[in-house]
Every structure is written in structure tokens, then in C-alpha cells.
Amino acid sequence: MNEIVLSGIRSTGNLHLGNYLGAVQNFVKMQHAGNCYFFIADYHSLTTHPTPEDHHKSVKQVLVEYLAAGIDPEISTLYIQSDVPEISELFLLLNMNAYLGELERTTSFKDKARKQPENVNAGLLTYPVLMAADILIHHADKVPVGKDQEQNLEMARKFARRYNNMYGVDYFKEPVAYNFDKELIKIPGLDGTGKMGKSEGNGIFLADDEKTIRKKIMRAVTDSGPTIENSKMSESVNNLFTILKIVSSADTVEFFTGKYKTCEIRYGDLKKQLAEDVIKIIAPINSRIKDIYSNDEYLSRVARMGAEKARTSAAKTLKEVREIIGIRKFY
Ligand code: TRP
């Protein structure tokens, strides 16, 4: 039997090169092997109270960018969480067996509560329950997520087990994390330290045009250059080389590594080359983003198709879950 792979995508912010090389590219490859469900977790985004315009815009942007990056809506089931009301109902039912103490103890809840003390809403508290509903509704086997989501996945397993025990059934499967963090190099940012993120001056986005990419890379933080042969690279220069190793040819990497070792390197040349090689990856995605973004008819077709496929699977689960619980109709 085919394994079911499922992942949720938070609809906050545009995808950057790190997201693409670290995760999205894997989703694209993965979709050919199995039964994949990818969805935009738009309910989860509401915990931060975006304006209606911002919310809708970011859901659209994420949908467009995943399509542009190569998620094929004919092969995968690509849908928007709020288009599948069965998820909300399963969330409600799972909440009956989720305990205040354990929810309060999760690291992500404690983090958020610390970061936004003025908005510690119940949605934050029950975030792992909604995530469990997302996963269990399709009986997912594998959930490709980053390290930061492992605890949420552990909770999903706990809720699945608890439901099975409570009703004496072997109904829900326990989903496992499919962690590609270990296999993959982290993509560093352009500001000299740490990984690529959304902060200003640090990231290159799939939605950036060529001019912007060149400008960002030319401005990337470096140092004053090597003066001693074979010296160790500073973090900022090492970061540029890390990206170069991923996006450029072996010859290019060897050329600039050699120049560095003999102290002949000109960071301007390195950056120019890096920019061209990054553009080779991003430009085709970028032009698809533009096309897809303005094609509302296509987007509506994709969203409808995804919702239909997802609801077929979700409705079956929910019917069985209700039956097991004893929710039976009188009419
Ligand atoms: N919490 C995930 C994140 O922040 C997004 C998400 C929501 C998710 N529901 C999910 C991921 C279900 C995997 C499976 O990235």
C-alpha cells in the first residue's frame, strides 16, 4: 500500500531560497512517489490576527508559490485547510481528549505566550490539536516537518493513541516525522550570520526579480578579504561559499575556493557569479509566480479540485470517527 505523506504550510510570508532548497524542492520530488497531501494551514495563521486583506493575500501568495515551485495539483492533493470543514469538526472532537496541562506545557505555546503576551488566545493553546486533526483526517503515515514541529507531531501521536484506547479501537495510525533537516545543508542568510529567514537583508525570495536578487547578493556581508594563504573563512564568507556549493557547478566552487586560498579572491566576482547561479534557479519559478498569480481562473480550479479530493478522504474519516464515538443520527 502507498504511504500517505502530508504536510501543512503556514501562510505567512513569501518563500525564500532556503525554504525552496530545504523543503519545497523535496515536496516536489516526493509527490511522484506517494500519495501526497499538501495544504495551506490558513486557520493556524489566524492566531496572530492578520487583517482580512493580508490574510487572503498571503494564502494566495503561498498557493501560487507552491504551484510555481512545482507542486502538481493533478498529482498531489493541494488544498486550503479552511476549504475542508471536516478538519474543524475533527478538531472539536479531539479537543475533548486534549488536556489543559499538556497543551500549556508545549514549547511552541510557551514561546508564543512569551512573544505575544497581549494575545495568548485559545487558538494558540489548541494549535497542536488542530495540527493533529490535519494529520489524522487523512491517516497520514509520514509528515515532513522541521525539527521545530516534532513536539507537535508527538502530540498528534498521543491524541491518536488516546482516541484508540478510549474507544477500544485500532483506528488512527501514529504519524511519524519525516525529517529532512538532517540530510540537508541549512541555507545561510546574506547578512553574515545564521540561516536564511524572512528578516530584511538576509533572504532571497522566489518572488524577487533578477535585479533585486543581484542587488541583494552584491550587498551581502563579507569581510576585508584573506591576507594569509589557506586561512580559515569568516562566517559571512563561508556562508556565501555554502550557497555557492549548492547552486553552482563544481568547477565554479573550485575556482573561487582556489582564489580564496591564494588570497586573490575578489568578493565582487564571487557575488556576481553567485547571483547568476541563484537567478538560474529562481528566474523560471519567478516567471511562473507572475503568470499564476494573475490567473484567477486557474487558481480557482486548483483550489476547487484540491478541496474536492481532500473532502472525499476527510468525510470518510469523519463519518467513521463519529460512528465510533457514538454520534448517531435520529433521522
Ligand atoms: N505547524 C506547522 C508549521 O508551523 C504547519 C502545520 C499545520 C502542519 N498543520 C500541519 C505541518 C500538519 C504538518 C502537518 O510549520
CSV table of C-alpha atoms and ligand atoms in Angstrom, one decimal:
chain,number,residue,atom,x,y,z
A,1,MET,CA,0.0,0.0,0.0
A,2,ASN,CA,1.1,3.5,-0.8
A,3,GLU,CA,2.3,5.6,2.2
A,4,ILE,CA,0.4,8.8,2.8
A,5,VAL,CA,2.6,11.9,3.1
A,6,LEU,CA,1.1,15.0,4.4
A,7,SER,CA,2.4,18.5,5.2
A,8,GLY,CA,0.9,21.8,6.2
A,9,ILE,CA,2.3,25.1,5.1
A,10,ARG,CA,1.8,28.1,7.2
A,11,SER,CA,0.5,31.0,5.2
A,12,THR,CA,2.9,33.7,6.5
A,13,GLY,CA,5.4,35.4,4.3
A,14,ASN,CA,6.8,34.6,0.9
A,15,LEU,CA,9.0,31.6,0.3
A,16,HIS,CA,12.7,32.2,0.3
A,17,LEU,CA,15.6,30.3,-1.3
A,18,GLY,CA,16.2,28.4,1.9
A,19,ASN,CA,12.6,27.2,2.1
A,20,TYR,CA,12.8,26.1,-1.5
A,21,LEU,CA,16.1,24.3,-1.4
A,22,GLY,CA,15.5,22.9,2.1
A,23,ALA,CA,11.9,21.8,1.9
A,24,VAL,CA,9.7,22.7,-1.1
A,25,GLN,CA,12.1,21.0,-3.6
A,26,ASN,CA,11.7,17.8,-1.6
A,27,PHE,CA,7.9,18.1,-1.7
A,28,VAL,CA,8.1,18.4,-5.4
A,29,LYS,CA,10.2,15.3,-5.7
A,30,MET,CA,8.2,13.4,-3.1
A,31,GLN,CA,4.9,13.9,-4.9
A,32,HIS,CA,5.8,11.4,-7.6
A,33,ALA,CA,6.5,8.6,-5.1
A,34,GLY,CA,3.5,8.6,-3.0
A,35,ASN,CA,0.1,9.8,-2.0
A,36,CYS,CA,0.8,13.4,-1.1
A,37,TYR,CA,-1.4,15.9,0.7
A,38,PHE,CA,-0.1,19.4,0.9
A,39,PHE,CA,-2.3,22.1,2.4
A,40,ILE,CA,-2.2,25.7,3.4
A,41,ALA,CA,-2.7,25.9,7.1
A,42,ASP,CA,-4.7,29.1,7.0
A,43,TYR,CA,-6.6,28.6,10.2
A,44,HIS,CA,-3.3,28.3,12.0
A,45,SER,CA,-2.3,31.7,10.7
A,46,LEU,CA,-5.2,33.3,12.4
A,47,THR,CA,-3.7,33.1,15.8
A,48,THR,CA,-1.7,36.3,15.1
A,49,HIS,CA,-4.9,38.2,13.9
A,50,PRO,CA,-3.9,39.3,10.4
A,51,THR,CA,-6.1,41.8,8.7
A,52,PRO,CA,-8.6,40.2,6.2
A,53,GLU,CA,-6.7,41.6,3.3
A,54,ASP,CA,-3.3,40.5,4.5
A,55,HIS,CA,-4.7,37.1,5.3
A,56,HIS,CA,-6.2,36.5,1.9
A,57,LYS,CA,-3.2,37.8,0.2
A,58,SER,CA,-0.8,35.6,2.0
A,59,VAL,CA,-2.9,32.5,1.4
A,60,LYS,CA,-3.0,33.3,-2.3
A,61,GLN,CA,0.7,34.0,-2.4
A,62,VAL,CA,1.6,30.7,-0.8
A,63,LEU,CA,-0.7,28.8,-3.1
A,64,VAL,CA,0.8,30.5,-6.1
A,65,GLU,CA,4.4,29.9,-5.0
A,66,TYR,CA,3.9,26.2,-4.3
A,67,LEU,CA,2.4,25.8,-7.7
A,68,ALA,CA,5.2,27.8,-9.3
A,69,ALA,CA,7.8,25.8,-7.4
A,70,GLY,CA,6.5,22.6,-9.0
A,71,ILE,CA,3.7,21.1,-6.8
A,72,ASP,CA,1.5,19.5,-9.4
A,73,PRO,CA,-2.2,19.7,-8.3
A,74,GLU,CA,-3.1,16.8,-10.5
A,75,ILE,CA,-0.6,14.5,-8.8
A,76,SER,CA,-0.8,15.8,-5.2
A,77,THR,CA,-3.8,16.8,-3.3
A,78,LEU,CA,-3.1,20.5,-2.8
A,79,TYR,CA,-5.8,22.3,-0.8
A,80,ILE,CA,-6.6,25.1,1.7
A,81,GLN,CA,-7.4,23.9,5.2
A,82,SER,CA,-10.4,26.2,5.6
A,83,ASP,CA,-12.0,24.5,2.5
A,84,VAL,CA,-12.3,21.3,4.4
A,85,PRO,CA,-14.8,21.8,7.2
A,86,GLU,CA,-14.3,18.1,8.3
A,87,ILE,CA,-11.0,19.2,9.8
A,88,SER,CA,-12.7,21.6,12.1
A,89,GLU,CA,-15.1,19.0,13.3
A,90,LEU,CA,-12.4,16.5,14.0
A,91,PHE,CA,-10.5,19.3,15.8
A,92,LEU,CA,-13.6,19.8,18.0
A,93,LEU,CA,-13.8,16.1,18.8
A,94,LEU,CA,-10.1,15.7,19.5
A,95,ASN,CA,-10.3,18.7,21.9
A,96,MET,CA,-12.4,16.6,24.3
A,97,ASN,CA,-9.4,14.4,24.9
A,98,ALA,CA,-6.7,17.1,25.0
A,99,TYR,CA,-5.8,18.3,28.4
A,100,LEU,CA,-5.0,21.8,29.5
A,101,GLY,CA,-1.8,20.9,31.3
A,102,GLU,CA,-0.2,19.2,28.4
A,103,LEU,CA,-1.2,21.9,26.0
A,104,GLU,CA,0.2,24.6,28.3
A,105,ARG,CA,3.5,22.7,28.5
A,106,THR,CA,4.3,22.6,24.8
A,107,THR,CA,7.3,24.6,23.9
A,108,SER,CA,5.6,26.4,21.0
A,109,PHE,CA,2.8,27.5,23.2
A,110,LYS,CA,5.2,28.8,25.9
A,111,ASP,CA,7.3,30.5,23.2
A,112,LYS,CA,4.3,32.3,21.7
A,113,ALA,CA,2.9,33.2,25.0
A,114,ARG,CA,6.2,34.9,25.9
A,115,LYS,CA,6.4,36.6,22.5
A,116,GLN,CA,2.9,37.9,22.4
A,117,PRO,CA,1.8,38.2,26.0
A,118,GLU,CA,-1.1,40.5,24.9
A,119,ASN,CA,-2.6,37.8,22.7
A,120,VAL,CA,-2.4,34.4,24.4
A,121,ASN,CA,-5.6,33.1,22.7
A,122,ALA,CA,-7.1,29.7,23.0
A,123,GLY,CA,-6.2,29.1,19.3
A,124,LEU,CA,-2.5,29.2,20.3
A,125,LEU,CA,-3.2,26.7,23.1
A,126,THR,CA,-5.0,24.2,20.9
A,127,TYR,CA,-2.7,24.7,17.9
A,128,PRO,CA,-1.3,21.1,18.3
A,129,VAL,CA,-4.9,19.7,18.4
A,130,LEU,CA,-5.8,21.4,15.1
A,131,MET,CA,-2.5,20.1,13.7
A,132,ALA,CA,-3.4,16.6,14.8
A,133,ALA,CA,-6.8,16.9,13.1
A,134,ASP,CA,-5.0,18.0,9.9
A,135,ILE,CA,-2.9,14.9,10.0
A,136,LEU,CA,-5.3,12.3,11.3
A,137,ILE,CA,-8.1,13.3,9.0
A,138,HIS,CA,-6.2,11.7,6.1
A,139,HIS,CA,-4.5,8.9,8.1
A,140,ALA,CA,-1.1,10.3,7.2
A,141,ASP,CA,1.9,8.0,7.7
A,142,LYS,CA,4.7,10.5,7.2
A,143,VAL,CA,4.8,14.2,8.0
A,144,PRO,CA,7.8,16.0,6.5
A,145,VAL,CA,8.5,18.8,9.0
A,146,GLY,CA,11.4,20.7,10.5
A,147,LYS,CA,12.7,20.0,14.0
A,148,ASP,CA,10.6,22.7,15.5
A,149,GLN,CA,7.5,20.7,14.7
A,150,GLU,CA,8.5,17.4,16.3
A,151,GLN,CA,6.7,18.1,19.5
A,152,ASN,CA,3.5,18.9,17.7
A,153,LEU,CA,3.8,15.6,15.9
A,154,GLU,CA,4.4,13.8,19.2
A,155,MET,CA,1.1,15.3,20.4
A,156,ALA,CA,-0.7,14.1,17.3
A,157,ARG,CA,0.5,10.5,18.1
A,158,LYS,CA,-0.6,10.9,21.6
A,159,PHE,CA,-4.1,12.1,20.6
A,160,ALA,CA,-4.3,9.2,18.1
A,161,ARG,CA,-3.4,6.7,20.8
A,162,ARG,CA,-5.7,8.2,23.3
A,163,TYR,CA,-8.7,8.0,20.9
A,164,ASN,CA,-7.9,4.4,20.1
A,165,ASN,CA,-7.6,3.5,23.8
A,166,MET,CA,-10.7,5.4,24.8
A,167,TYR,CA,-12.9,3.6,22.3
A,168,GLY,CA,-11.0,0.3,22.3
A,169,VAL,CA,-10.3,0.5,18.6
A,170,ASP,CA,-7.3,0.4,16.3
A,171,TYR,CA,-8.4,3.3,14.2
A,172,PHE,CA,-5.9,6.1,13.9
A,173,LYS,CA,-2.4,5.5,12.8
A,174,GLU,CA,0.5,7.1,14.6
A,175,PRO,CA,2.2,9.5,12.1
A,176,VAL,CA,6.0,9.8,12.1
A,177,ALA,CA,8.1,12.8,11.3
A,178,TYR,CA,9.9,12.7,8.0
A,179,ASN,CA,12.8,14.9,8.9
A,180,PHE,CA,14.9,16.2,6.0
A,181,ASP,CA,16.8,18.7,8.2
A,182,LYS,CA,19.4,16.1,9.0
A,183,GLU,CA,20.1,15.2,5.4
A,184,LEU,CA,20.2,18.8,4.1
A,185,ILE,CA,22.5,21.6,4.5
A,186,LYS,CA,21.0,24.7,6.1
A,187,ILE,CA,20.9,27.6,3.7
A,188,PRO,CA,22.5,30.6,5.4
A,189,GLY,CA,21.4,34.2,5.0
A,190,LEU,CA,23.1,37.1,3.4
A,191,ASP,CA,23.7,39.1,6.5
A,192,GLY,CA,26.7,37.3,7.6
A,193,THR,CA,25.3,35.1,10.3
A,194,GLY,CA,22.7,32.4,10.8
A,195,LYS,CA,20.3,30.8,8.4
A,196,MET,CA,18.2,32.4,5.7
A,197,GLY,CA,15.0,33.8,7.1
A,198,LYS,CA,12.5,36.5,6.4
A,199,SER,CA,14.4,39.3,8.0
A,200,GLU,CA,15.4,42.3,5.9
A,201,GLY,CA,18.7,42.0,4.0
A,202,ASN,CA,19.0,38.3,4.8
A,203,GLY,CA,16.8,36.4,2.4
A,204,ILE,CA,16.4,35.9,-1.3
A,205,PHE,CA,12.7,35.3,-2.2
A,206,LEU,CA,11.3,33.3,-5.0
A,207,ALA,CA,9.2,36.4,-5.8
A,208,ASP,CA,12.3,38.6,-6.2
A,209,ASP,CA,13.1,39.7,-9.7
A,210,GLU,CA,16.6,39.4,-11.2
A,211,LYS,CA,17.6,43.0,-10.4
A,212,THR,CA,16.6,42.5,-6.7
A,213,ILE,CA,18.5,39.3,-6.4
A,214,ARG,CA,21.6,40.8,-7.9
A,215,LYS,CA,21.3,43.8,-5.6
A,216,LYS,CA,20.8,41.7,-2.5
A,217,ILE,CA,23.7,39.4,-3.3
A,218,MET,CA,26.1,42.3,-4.1
A,219,ARG,CA,25.2,43.7,-0.7
A,220,ALA,CA,25.8,40.5,1.2
A,221,VAL,CA,28.1,40.9,4.2
A,222,THR,CA,31.7,39.7,3.7
A,223,ASP,CA,35.0,40.6,5.4
A,224,SER,CA,38.1,42.5,4.3
A,225,GLY,CA,39.5,39.5,2.5
A,226,PRO,CA,42.1,36.9,3.3
A,227,THR,CA,45.7,38.0,3.8
A,228,ILE,CA,47.3,34.8,4.9
A,229,GLU,CA,47.2,31.8,2.5
A,230,ASN,CA,44.9,28.9,3.4
A,231,SER,CA,43.3,30.9,6.2
A,232,LYS,CA,40.0,29.9,7.7
A,233,MET,CA,37.0,31.7,6.3
A,234,SER,CA,34.9,34.1,8.4
A,235,GLU,CA,31.3,33.1,8.9
A,236,SER,CA,30.0,35.6,6.4
A,237,VAL,CA,32.3,34.4,3.6
A,238,ASN,CA,31.8,30.8,4.5
A,239,ASN,CA,28.0,31.4,4.2
A,240,LEU,CA,28.4,32.6,0.6
A,241,PHE,CA,30.5,29.6,-0.2
A,242,THR,CA,27.8,27.4,1.3
A,243,ILE,CA,25.2,28.8,-1.0
A,244,LEU,CA,27.7,28.6,-3.9
A,245,LYS,CA,28.2,24.9,-3.3
A,246,ILE,CA,24.5,24.3,-3.6
A,247,VAL,CA,23.7,26.4,-6.6
A,248,SER,CA,26.9,26.5,-8.7
A,249,SER,CA,28.9,23.9,-10.6
A,250,ALA,CA,31.8,22.1,-9.0
A,251,ASP,CA,34.2,24.0,-11.3
A,252,THR,CA,33.0,27.3,-10.1
A,253,VAL,CA,33.3,26.3,-6.5
A,254,GLU,CA,36.8,25.0,-7.1
A,255,PHE,CA,37.8,28.2,-8.9
A,256,PHE,CA,36.7,30.5,-6.1
A,257,THR,CA,38.0,28.2,-3.3
A,258,GLY,CA,41.4,28.3,-5.0
A,259,LYS,CA,41.3,32.1,-5.3
A,260,TYR,CA,40.4,32.3,-1.6
A,261,LYS,CA,43.3,30.1,-0.6
A,262,THR,CA,45.8,32.2,-2.5
A,263,CYS,CA,44.3,35.4,-1.3
A,264,GLU,CA,43.5,36.5,-4.8
A,265,ILE,CA,39.8,36.4,-4.4
A,266,ARG,CA,37.6,39.4,-5.3
A,267,TYR,CA,34.3,39.1,-3.5
A,268,GLY,CA,32.7,41.2,-6.2
A,269,ASP,CA,33.4,38.5,-8.7
A,270,LEU,CA,32.2,35.7,-6.4
A,271,LYS,CA,29.0,37.6,-5.8
A,272,LYS,CA,28.4,38.2,-9.5
A,273,GLN,CA,28.7,34.5,-10.2
A,274,LEU,CA,26.6,33.6,-7.2
A,275,ALA,CA,23.9,36.0,-8.3
A,276,GLU,CA,23.8,34.5,-11.8
A,277,ASP,CA,23.6,30.9,-10.5
A,278,VAL,CA,20.8,31.8,-8.0
A,279,ILE,CA,18.9,33.6,-10.8
A,280,LYS,CA,19.1,30.4,-12.9
A,281,ILE,CA,17.1,28.6,-10.2
A,282,ILE,CA,14.8,31.4,-9.2
A,283,ALA,CA,14.0,33.0,-12.6
A,284,PRO,CA,11.8,30.2,-14.0
A,285,ILE,CA,9.9,30.0,-10.7
A,286,ASN,CA,9.6,33.7,-10.6
A,287,SER,CA,8.1,34.0,-14.0
A,288,ARG,CA,5.6,31.2,-13.2
A,289,ILE,CA,4.7,33.1,-10.0
A,290,LYS,CA,3.7,36.1,-12.1
A,291,ASP,CA,1.7,34.1,-14.5
A,292,ILE,CA,-0.1,32.0,-11.9
A,293,TYR,CA,-0.8,35.0,-9.7
A,294,SER,CA,-2.8,36.8,-12.3
A,295,ASN,CA,-4.6,33.6,-13.4
A,296,ASP,CA,-7.6,33.6,-11.0
A,297,GLU,CA,-9.4,31.1,-13.1
A,298,TYR,CA,-6.6,28.6,-12.8
A,299,LEU,CA,-6.3,29.2,-9.1
A,300,SER,CA,-10.0,28.7,-8.5
A,301,ARG,CA,-9.8,25.4,-10.5
A,302,VAL,CA,-6.8,24.2,-8.5
A,303,ALA,CA,-8.4,25.2,-5.1
A,304,ARG,CA,-11.7,23.5,-6.0
A,305,MET,CA,-10.1,20.3,-7.2
A,306,GLY,CA,-7.9,20.2,-4.1
A,307,ALA,CA,-10.9,20.8,-1.8
A,308,GLU,CA,-12.9,18.0,-3.5
A,309,LYS,CA,-10.1,15.5,-3.3
A,310,ALA,CA,-9.3,16.4,0.3
A,311,ARG,CA,-13.0,16.4,1.4
A,312,THR,CA,-13.6,12.9,-0.1
A,313,SER,CA,-10.9,11.5,2.2
A,314,ALA,CA,-11.8,13.7,5.1
A,315,ALA,CA,-15.5,12.9,5.0
A,316,LYS,CA,-14.9,9.2,5.1
A,317,THR,CA,-12.7,9.6,8.2
A,318,LEU,CA,-15.1,11.9,10.0
A,319,LYS,CA,-18.0,9.5,9.4
A,320,GLU,CA,-16.1,6.7,10.9
A,321,VAL,CA,-14.9,8.8,13.8
A,322,ARG,CA,-18.4,9.9,14.7
A,323,GLU,CA,-19.7,6.4,14.4
A,324,ILE,CA,-17.0,5.2,16.8
A,325,ILE,CA,-17.8,8.0,19.3
A,326,GLY,CA,-21.5,7.2,19.2
A,327,ILE,CA,-22.7,10.2,17.4
A,328,ARG,CA,-25.6,8.6,15.6
A,329,LYS,CA,-28.4,10.4,13.8
A,330,PHE,CA,-32.1,10.2,14.8
A,331,TYR,CA,-33.3,11.0,11.3
B,1,TRP,N1,2.6,23.9,12.4
B,1,TRP,C1,3.2,23.8,11.0
B,1,TRP,C2,4.3,24.8,10.9
B,1,TRP,O1,4.3,25.8,11.6
B,1,TRP,C3,2.2,23.9,10.0
B,1,TRP,C4,1.2,22.8,10.0
B,1,TRP,C5,-0.1,22.9,10.4
B,1,TRP,C6,1.4,21.5,9.7
B,1,TRP,N2,-0.7,21.7,10.3
B,1,TRP,C7,0.2,20.8,9.9
B,1,TRP,C8,2.5,20.7,9.3
B,1,TRP,C9,0.1,19.4,9.7
B,1,TRP,C10,2.4,19.4,9.1
B,1,TRP,C11,1.2,18.7,9.3
B,1,TRP,O2,5.1,24.7,10.0
